[in-house]
Amino acid sequence: MRSTLADIAREAGVSSATVDRVLNNRSGVKERTRDIVIDTARRLGYLDTPVGAANGGGRVQLDFILPAGTNTFIANLQQQIELQASGRPDLDVRIHSVEGFNPDTLAAKLHELHGRTMGVGVIALDHPTVREAMRSLAAYGVPIVTLASDILHVPRLGYIGIDNRAAGRLGGYLLGRLLGQGGRRKIALFAGSLSYRGHEEREMGFRHVIAEEFPHLEVVELREIRDDRTRALNEARALLQRHPDLSGIYNIGAGNSGIGEALVESGMAHKVIFVGHELTDYSKHLLLNGTLDAVIDQNPRVEAREALSMLSRSVRGEPIEYHPPRLQVIFRENIPED
């Protein structure tokens, strides 16, 4: 016979109204009281227990929420999570694709996982509805890790990814050094969306190093392309028409293939210094033909490994070991083997 709200209230030493507020994620309850109510509800069988030890040491259910779309890095990350999870019989991993730039859709998916998961990995927009959804899920004892782009001031287990501000500074330094001196030069930025903290941090780092060390470079435009190849192609075409004397491009996010196509068709592929992120099949091709000059890479294999390890260890109450991915600059001459 299933326990009732009154049973939980009696065991937790609180009112039924307080139990109702906690279980329906409403405000007005102290965190300590919320923890007591949730623990009591689990103990009485009212809530599913997201703890591996209480599950008889069985498989750990993990869920990953990734943005849908044409971002090749995200596709490679998903592939690595699936591949590595397939070799872990102790894990049961589900991957959910959601509209990448819609915070309400992402928040709804996080709420949907209440009572159905033991740990969550997410590439998340930094938005109030998303932060609240993460807090609500964490209040149920579910460990959460952010991937590739972090969110601060939420009860996450950890962030798995590169230092994006440092990556932006590195992008600016590469572009400045490759362009060299020679009077005022125009450069432009492309970003997926500055709603991702990671992209915002890269822009910040880039602008700072340009201002500090390469003041002769002028950022003439910043275009958000939603990590979409077609949008990147159209925006790059328009940019090159407006600025035929453009000297450099730094692409903060995805869409290198679209920008590269615009550079090639305009005849400016070997005139514009182009620095981007993530080593994919597309960016390899652009490096080899000289359209893309340098790629700042973060290894999706490492990020998948660390996410699976951190979440599963947390669920089982084991010590967490974290080995963060490192920034790597790749040119045509040092493209790694697959």
Tab-separated table of C-alpha atoms in Angstrom:
chain	number	residue	atom	x	y	z
A	1	MET	CA	0.000	0.000	0.000
A	2	ARG	CA	1.525	3.294	-1.117
A	3	SER	CA	2.423	5.878	1.504
A	4	THR	CA	0.432	9.115	1.635
A	5	LEU	CA	1.407	12.758	2.137
A	6	ALA	CA	0.193	12.444	5.724
A	7	ASP	CA	2.537	9.489	6.303
A	8	ILE	CA	5.495	11.478	4.964
A	9	ALA	CA	4.538	14.532	7.039
A	10	ARG	CA	4.289	12.458	10.209
A	11	GLU	CA	7.645	10.731	9.671
A	12	ALA	CA	9.409	13.958	8.662
A	13	GLY	CA	7.896	15.983	11.490
A	14	VAL	CA	6.390	18.638	9.228
A	15	SER	CA	2.935	19.586	8.010
A	16	SER	CA	1.190	18.023	5.038
A	17	ALA	CA	1.200	21.459	3.383
A	18	THR	CA	5.011	21.545	3.612
A	19	VAL	CA	5.237	18.085	2.068
A	20	ASP	CA	2.966	19.218	-0.745
A	21	ARG	CA	5.132	22.288	-1.412
A	22	VAL	CA	8.308	20.199	-1.520
A	23	LEU	CA	6.949	17.451	-3.766
A	24	ASN	CA	5.507	20.001	-6.191
A	25	ASN	CA	8.706	22.081	-6.274
A	26	ARG	CA	7.170	25.204	-4.799
A	27	SER	CA	9.113	27.841	-2.899
A	28	GLY	CA	8.860	28.752	0.763
A	29	VAL	CA	10.644	25.725	2.244
A	30	LYS	CA	14.125	25.743	3.769
A	31	GLU	CA	16.680	23.552	1.991
A	32	ARG	CA	17.271	21.421	5.103
A	33	THR	CA	13.533	20.790	5.473
A	34	ARG	CA	13.274	20.011	1.764
A	35	ASP	CA	16.059	17.414	2.084
A	36	ILE	CA	14.356	15.775	5.078
A	37	VAL	CA	11.026	15.542	3.250
A	38	ILE	CA	12.572	14.091	0.089
A	39	ASP	CA	14.641	11.553	2.034
A	40	THR	CA	11.537	10.504	3.973
A	41	ALA	CA	9.472	10.209	0.792
A	42	ARG	CA	12.106	7.958	-0.741
A	43	ARG	CA	12.424	5.840	2.386
A	44	LEU	CA	8.667	5.296	2.455
A	45	GLY	CA	8.633	4.390	-1.223
A	46	TYR	CA	6.673	7.455	-2.335
A	47	LEU	CA	9.517	8.562	-4.641
A	48	ASP	CA	11.882	6.485	-6.730
A	49	THR	CA	15.325	6.446	-5.108
A	50	PRO	CA	18.042	7.743	-7.439
A	51	VAL	CA	20.848	6.036	-5.533
A	52	GLY	CA	22.705	3.035	-6.922
A	53	ALA	CA	23.335	1.449	-3.513
A	54	ALA	CA	19.616	1.471	-2.735
A	55	ASN	CA	19.008	-0.166	-6.081
A	56	GLY	CA	20.718	-3.368	-5.030
A	57	GLY	CA	23.943	-2.372	-6.774
A	58	GLY	CA	22.199	-2.698	-10.167
A	59	ARG	CA	22.725	-0.658	-13.308
A	60	VAL	CA	23.029	3.076	-12.937
A	61	GLN	CA	20.486	5.007	-15.024
A	62	LEU	CA	22.063	8.127	-16.536
A	63	ASP	CA	20.482	10.644	-18.900
A	64	PHE	CA	22.203	13.126	-21.196
A	65	ILE	CA	20.395	16.107	-22.728
A	66	LEU	CA	22.095	17.459	-25.835
A	67	PRO	CA	21.026	20.124	-28.353
A	68	ALA	CA	19.703	18.899	-31.680
A	69	GLY	CA	20.947	20.375	-34.944
A	70	THR	CA	23.906	20.248	-37.324
A	71	ASN	CA	26.669	20.822	-34.754
A	72	THR	CA	29.236	18.147	-35.599
A	73	PHE	CA	30.985	18.412	-32.238
A	74	ILE	CA	27.713	17.611	-30.459
A	75	ALA	CA	27.175	14.661	-32.795
A	76	ASN	CA	30.693	13.400	-32.033
A	77	LEU	CA	30.120	13.847	-28.286
A	78	GLN	CA	26.868	11.873	-28.482
A	79	GLN	CA	28.609	9.134	-30.437
A	80	GLN	CA	31.351	8.920	-27.807
A	81	ILE	CA	28.851	8.743	-24.932
A	82	GLU	CA	26.976	5.929	-26.673
A	83	LEU	CA	30.172	4.075	-27.594
A	84	GLN	CA	31.706	4.241	-24.133
A	85	ALA	CA	28.426	3.461	-22.378
A	86	SER	CA	28.050	0.332	-24.522
A	87	GLY	CA	31.223	-0.997	-22.920
A	88	ARG	CA	29.945	-0.332	-19.403
A	89	PRO	CA	27.487	-3.098	-18.379
A	90	ASP	CA	26.971	-1.250	-15.091
A	91	LEU	CA	25.375	1.708	-16.890
A	92	ASP	CA	22.044	2.274	-18.607
A	93	VAL	CA	22.401	5.490	-20.606
A	94	ARG	CA	19.701	7.416	-22.454
A	95	ILE	CA	20.359	10.424	-24.675
A	96	HIS	CA	17.721	13.067	-25.326
A	97	SER	CA	17.961	15.642	-28.135
A	98	VAL	CA	16.130	18.922	-27.601
A	99	GLU	CA	15.872	22.181	-29.503
A	100	GLY	CA	19.225	23.743	-28.741
A	101	PHE	CA	18.213	27.369	-28.344
A	102	ASN	CA	14.867	27.004	-26.576
A	103	PRO	CA	15.306	27.208	-22.783
A	104	ASP	CA	11.704	26.223	-22.084
A	105	THR	CA	12.086	22.964	-24.017
A	106	LEU	CA	15.273	22.159	-22.138
A	107	ALA	CA	13.689	23.008	-18.766
A	108	ALA	CA	10.693	20.794	-19.561
A	109	LYS	CA	12.978	17.858	-20.343
A	110	LEU	CA	14.829	18.328	-17.044
A	111	HIS	CA	11.499	18.349	-15.158
A	112	GLU	CA	10.435	15.234	-17.065
A	113	LEU	CA	13.376	13.301	-15.597
A	114	HIS	CA	12.153	13.684	-12.005
A	115	GLY	CA	12.066	10.235	-10.419
A	116	ARG	CA	13.309	8.588	-13.620
A	117	THR	CA	17.066	9.088	-13.503
A	118	MET	CA	20.064	8.703	-11.206
A	119	GLY	CA	22.281	11.312	-12.877
A	120	VAL	CA	22.120	13.887	-15.654
A	121	GLY	CA	24.637	15.406	-18.060
A	122	VAL	CA	23.512	18.494	-19.969
A	123	ILE	CA	24.725	21.125	-22.407
A	124	ALA	CA	22.602	23.930	-21.059
A	125	LEU	CA	21.612	27.465	-21.908
A	126	ASP	CA	22.254	29.903	-19.071
A	127	HIS	CA	18.625	30.964	-18.579
A	128	PRO	CA	16.412	31.391	-15.475
A	129	THR	CA	13.990	28.589	-16.407
A	130	VAL	CA	16.870	26.203	-17.006
A	131	ARG	CA	18.598	27.116	-13.757
A	132	GLU	CA	15.384	26.572	-11.796
A	133	ALA	CA	14.801	23.224	-13.464
A	134	MET	CA	18.334	22.160	-12.552
A	135	ARG	CA	17.848	23.270	-8.937
A	136	SER	CA	14.586	21.342	-8.754
A	137	LEU	CA	16.165	18.155	-10.085
A	138	ALA	CA	19.185	18.499	-7.794
A	139	ALA	CA	16.830	18.930	-4.826
A	140	TYR	CA	15.714	15.352	-5.441
A	141	GLY	CA	19.301	14.191	-4.957
A	142	VAL	CA	20.093	13.810	-8.658
A	143	PRO	CA	23.718	14.708	-9.496
A	144	ILE	CA	24.081	16.952	-12.550
A	145	VAL	CA	27.137	17.750	-14.653
A	146	THR	CA	27.312	20.513	-17.235
A	147	LEU	CA	29.116	19.695	-20.471
A	148	ALA	CA	31.085	22.019	-22.802
A	149	SER	CA	29.341	25.149	-21.459
A	150	ASP	CA	28.959	25.774	-17.736
A	151	ILE	CA	26.197	27.324	-15.630
A	152	LEU	CA	27.107	28.971	-12.347
A	153	HIS	CA	25.074	29.283	-9.137
A	154	VAL	CA	23.253	25.981	-9.545
A	155	PRO	CA	23.864	22.849	-7.421
A	156	ARG	CA	25.730	20.937	-10.102
A	157	LEU	CA	28.195	18.141	-9.371
A	158	GLY	CA	30.762	19.668	-11.709
A	159	TYR	CA	31.612	21.129	-15.106
A	160	ILE	CA	33.255	18.972	-17.754
A	161	GLY	CA	34.889	20.951	-20.518
A	162	ILE	CA	37.628	23.399	-21.357
A	163	ASP	CA	38.187	26.872	-19.910
A	164	ASN	CA	36.206	28.796	-22.522
A	165	ARG	CA	37.574	32.203	-21.574
A	166	ALA	CA	41.103	30.864	-22.080
A	167	ALA	CA	39.964	29.343	-25.393
A	168	GLY	CA	38.720	32.748	-26.557
A	169	ARG	CA	41.992	34.406	-25.569
A	170	LEU	CA	43.840	31.703	-27.472
A	171	GLY	CA	41.663	32.343	-30.536
A	172	GLY	CA	42.455	36.046	-30.392
A	173	TYR	CA	46.153	35.422	-29.920
A	174	LEU	CA	46.287	33.032	-32.886
A	175	LEU	CA	44.385	35.409	-35.156
A	176	GLY	CA	46.531	38.377	-34.127
A	177	ARG	CA	49.818	36.563	-34.613
A	178	LEU	CA	48.790	35.053	-37.947
A	179	LEU	CA	47.665	38.444	-39.271
A	180	GLY	CA	50.804	40.198	-38.075
A	181	GLN	CA	51.290	43.941	-38.202
A	182	GLY	CA	50.545	46.289	-41.078
A	183	GLY	CA	48.050	48.980	-40.116
A	184	ARG	CA	44.354	48.746	-39.310
A	185	ARG	CA	42.738	45.428	-40.164
A	186	LYS	CA	39.106	44.308	-40.023
A	187	ILE	CA	38.101	41.096	-38.288
A	188	ALA	CA	34.727	39.491	-37.545
A	189	LEU	CA	33.233	37.058	-35.039
A	190	PHE	CA	30.690	34.279	-35.438
A	191	ALA	CA	28.959	32.647	-32.452
A	192	GLY	CA	26.365	29.926	-32.033
A	193	SER	CA	24.481	31.825	-29.345
A	194	LEU	CA	25.710	34.019	-26.518
A	195	SER	CA	22.958	32.411	-24.433
A	196	TYR	CA	25.526	29.669	-23.931
A	197	ARG	CA	27.905	30.855	-21.227
A	198	GLY	CA	30.739	29.072	-23.024
A	199	HIS	CA	30.267	31.163	-26.169
A	200	GLU	CA	29.924	34.346	-24.140
A	201	GLU	CA	33.161	33.553	-22.283
A	202	ARG	CA	35.004	32.861	-25.546
A	203	GLU	CA	33.885	36.196	-26.967
A	204	MET	CA	34.992	37.971	-23.794
A	205	GLY	CA	38.413	36.332	-23.802
A	206	PHE	CA	38.868	37.043	-27.514
A	207	ARG	CA	38.000	40.719	-27.234
A	208	HIS	CA	40.252	41.197	-24.223
A	209	VAL	CA	43.360	39.790	-25.871
A	210	ILE	CA	42.691	41.741	-29.075
A	211	ALA	CA	42.383	44.978	-27.086
A	212	GLU	CA	45.479	44.205	-25.024
A	213	GLU	CA	47.887	42.958	-27.665
A	214	PHE	CA	46.489	43.705	-31.133
A	215	PRO	CA	44.779	47.135	-30.982
A	216	HIS	CA	45.254	47.571	-34.731
A	217	LEU	CA	42.588	44.881	-35.285
A	218	GLU	CA	38.996	46.144	-35.431
A	219	VAL	CA	36.058	43.814	-34.748
A	220	VAL	CA	33.511	45.003	-37.319
A	221	GLU	CA	30.721	42.462	-36.722
A	222	LEU	CA	29.496	39.666	-34.467
A	223	ARG	CA	26.916	37.339	-35.992
A	224	GLU	CA	24.989	34.617	-34.113
A	225	ILE	CA	24.436	31.623	-36.382
A	226	ARG	CA	22.744	29.138	-33.996
A	227	ASP	CA	25.383	26.504	-34.814
A	228	ASP	CA	23.641	25.975	-38.152
A	229	ARG	CA	25.630	25.363	-41.319
A	230	THR	CA	23.161	26.994	-43.719
A	231	ARG	CA	22.770	30.055	-41.540
A	232	ALA	CA	26.558	30.279	-41.237
A	233	LEU	CA	26.903	30.166	-45.034
A	234	ASN	CA	24.357	32.932	-45.597
A	235	GLU	CA	25.719	35.171	-42.833
A	236	ALA	CA	29.289	34.719	-44.083
A	237	ARG	CA	28.263	35.553	-47.654
A	238	ALA	CA	26.611	38.771	-46.473
A	239	LEU	CA	29.601	39.645	-44.278
A	240	LEU	CA	32.084	39.260	-47.126
A	241	GLN	CA	29.927	41.419	-49.398
A	242	ARG	CA	29.764	44.175	-46.770
A	243	HIS	CA	33.475	43.960	-45.978
A	244	PRO	CA	35.481	42.892	-49.051
A	245	ASP	CA	38.612	44.044	-47.215
A	246	LEU	CA	38.037	41.701	-44.254
A	247	SER	CA	41.283	40.216	-42.906
A	248	GLY	CA	40.247	37.690	-40.271
A	249	ILE	CA	37.413	35.555	-38.870
A	250	TYR	CA	37.121	33.830	-35.498
A	251	ASN	CA	34.266	31.343	-35.220
A	252	ILE	CA	33.377	30.735	-31.578
A	253	GLY	CA	31.054	27.778	-32.173
A	254	ALA	CA	29.928	25.435	-34.947
A	255	GLY	CA	29.324	26.281	-38.607
A	256	ASN	CA	32.921	26.178	-39.897
A	257	SER	CA	31.825	24.353	-43.051
A	258	GLY	CA	29.329	27.099	-43.990
A	259	ILE	CA	31.831	29.890	-43.374
A	260	GLY	CA	34.466	27.966	-45.305
A	261	GLU	CA	32.155	27.524	-48.292
A	262	ALA	CA	31.450	31.270	-48.376
A	263	LEU	CA	35.172	32.032	-48.276
A	264	VAL	CA	35.912	29.628	-51.127
A	265	GLU	CA	33.116	30.825	-53.414
A	266	SER	CA	34.086	34.470	-52.843
A	267	GLY	CA	37.713	33.791	-53.741
A	268	MET	CA	38.866	34.971	-50.277
A	269	ALA	CA	39.769	31.598	-48.773
A	270	HIS	CA	43.494	32.327	-48.885
A	271	LYS	CA	43.186	36.032	-48.113
A	272	VAL	CA	41.228	35.842	-44.843
A	273	ILE	CA	42.807	34.248	-41.772
A	274	PHE	CA	40.201	31.872	-40.353
A	275	VAL	CA	40.386	30.388	-36.836
A	276	GLY	CA	37.673	28.074	-35.518
A	277	HIS	CA	36.841	25.409	-32.958
A	278	GLU	CA	36.572	21.603	-32.906
A	279	LEU	CA	38.353	19.096	-35.109
A	280	THR	CA	35.675	17.381	-37.216
A	281	ASP	CA	35.683	15.853	-40.676
A	282	TYR	CA	34.601	19.232	-42.061
A	283	SER	CA	37.276	21.232	-40.270
A	284	LYS	CA	39.939	18.690	-41.285
A	285	HIS	CA	38.986	19.230	-44.914
A	286	LEU	CA	39.152	23.008	-44.495
A	287	LEU	CA	42.563	22.760	-42.812
A	288	LEU	CA	43.910	20.597	-45.597
A	289	ASN	CA	42.773	22.915	-48.396
A	290	GLY	CA	44.056	26.006	-46.569
A	291	THR	CA	40.682	27.681	-45.943
A	292	LEU	CA	40.881	27.174	-42.176
A	293	ASP	CA	44.191	28.207	-40.634
A	294	ALA	CA	43.894	26.829	-37.096
A	295	VAL	CA	41.448	24.812	-34.984
A	296	ILE	CA	41.135	24.978	-31.199
A	297	ASP	CA	40.027	21.513	-30.180
A	298	GLN	CA	38.479	19.892	-27.111
A	299	ASN	CA	38.349	16.142	-27.205
A	300	PRO	CA	34.774	14.733	-27.072
A	301	ARG	CA	36.139	11.293	-26.178
A	302	VAL	CA	37.659	12.684	-22.976
A	303	GLU	CA	34.522	14.646	-22.088
A	304	ALA	CA	32.293	11.590	-22.557
A	305	ARG	CA	34.619	9.463	-20.428
A	306	GLU	CA	34.783	12.002	-17.614
A	307	ALA	CA	31.026	12.600	-17.595
A	308	LEU	CA	30.201	8.908	-17.345
A	309	SER	CA	32.824	8.423	-14.639
A	310	MET	CA	31.859	11.444	-12.532
A	311	LEU	CA	28.130	10.708	-12.564
A	312	SER	CA	28.391	6.964	-11.931
A	313	ARG	CA	30.908	7.435	-9.103
A	314	SER	CA	28.687	10.053	-7.500
A	315	VAL	CA	25.632	7.785	-7.641
A	316	ARG	CA	27.571	4.976	-5.990
A	317	GLY	CA	29.081	7.242	-3.367
A	318	GLU	CA	32.625	6.634	-4.631
A	319	PRO	CA	35.452	9.223	-4.662
A	320	ILE	CA	35.297	11.398	-7.763
A	321	GLU	CA	38.378	11.720	-9.932
A	322	TYR	CA	38.347	14.356	-12.665
A	323	HIS	CA	40.842	14.654	-15.503
A	324	PRO	CA	39.737	17.695	-17.541
A	325	PRO	CA	40.126	17.893	-21.311
A	326	ARG	CA	42.974	20.083	-22.517
A	327	LEU	CA	43.001	22.790	-25.135
A	328	GLN	CA	44.848	21.775	-28.265
A	329	VAL	CA	45.694	23.906	-31.288
A	330	ILE	CA	45.677	22.000	-34.580
A	331	PHE	CA	47.148	23.202	-37.853
A	332	ARG	CA	47.314	21.447	-41.202
A	333	GLU	CA	50.722	20.021	-40.296
A	334	ASN	CA	49.707	18.300	-37.036
A	335	ILE	CA	46.249	16.857	-37.739
A	336	PRO	CA	46.066	13.795	-35.460
A	337	GLU	CA	45.211	10.336	-36.713
A	338	ASP	CA	41.712	9.095	-35.943
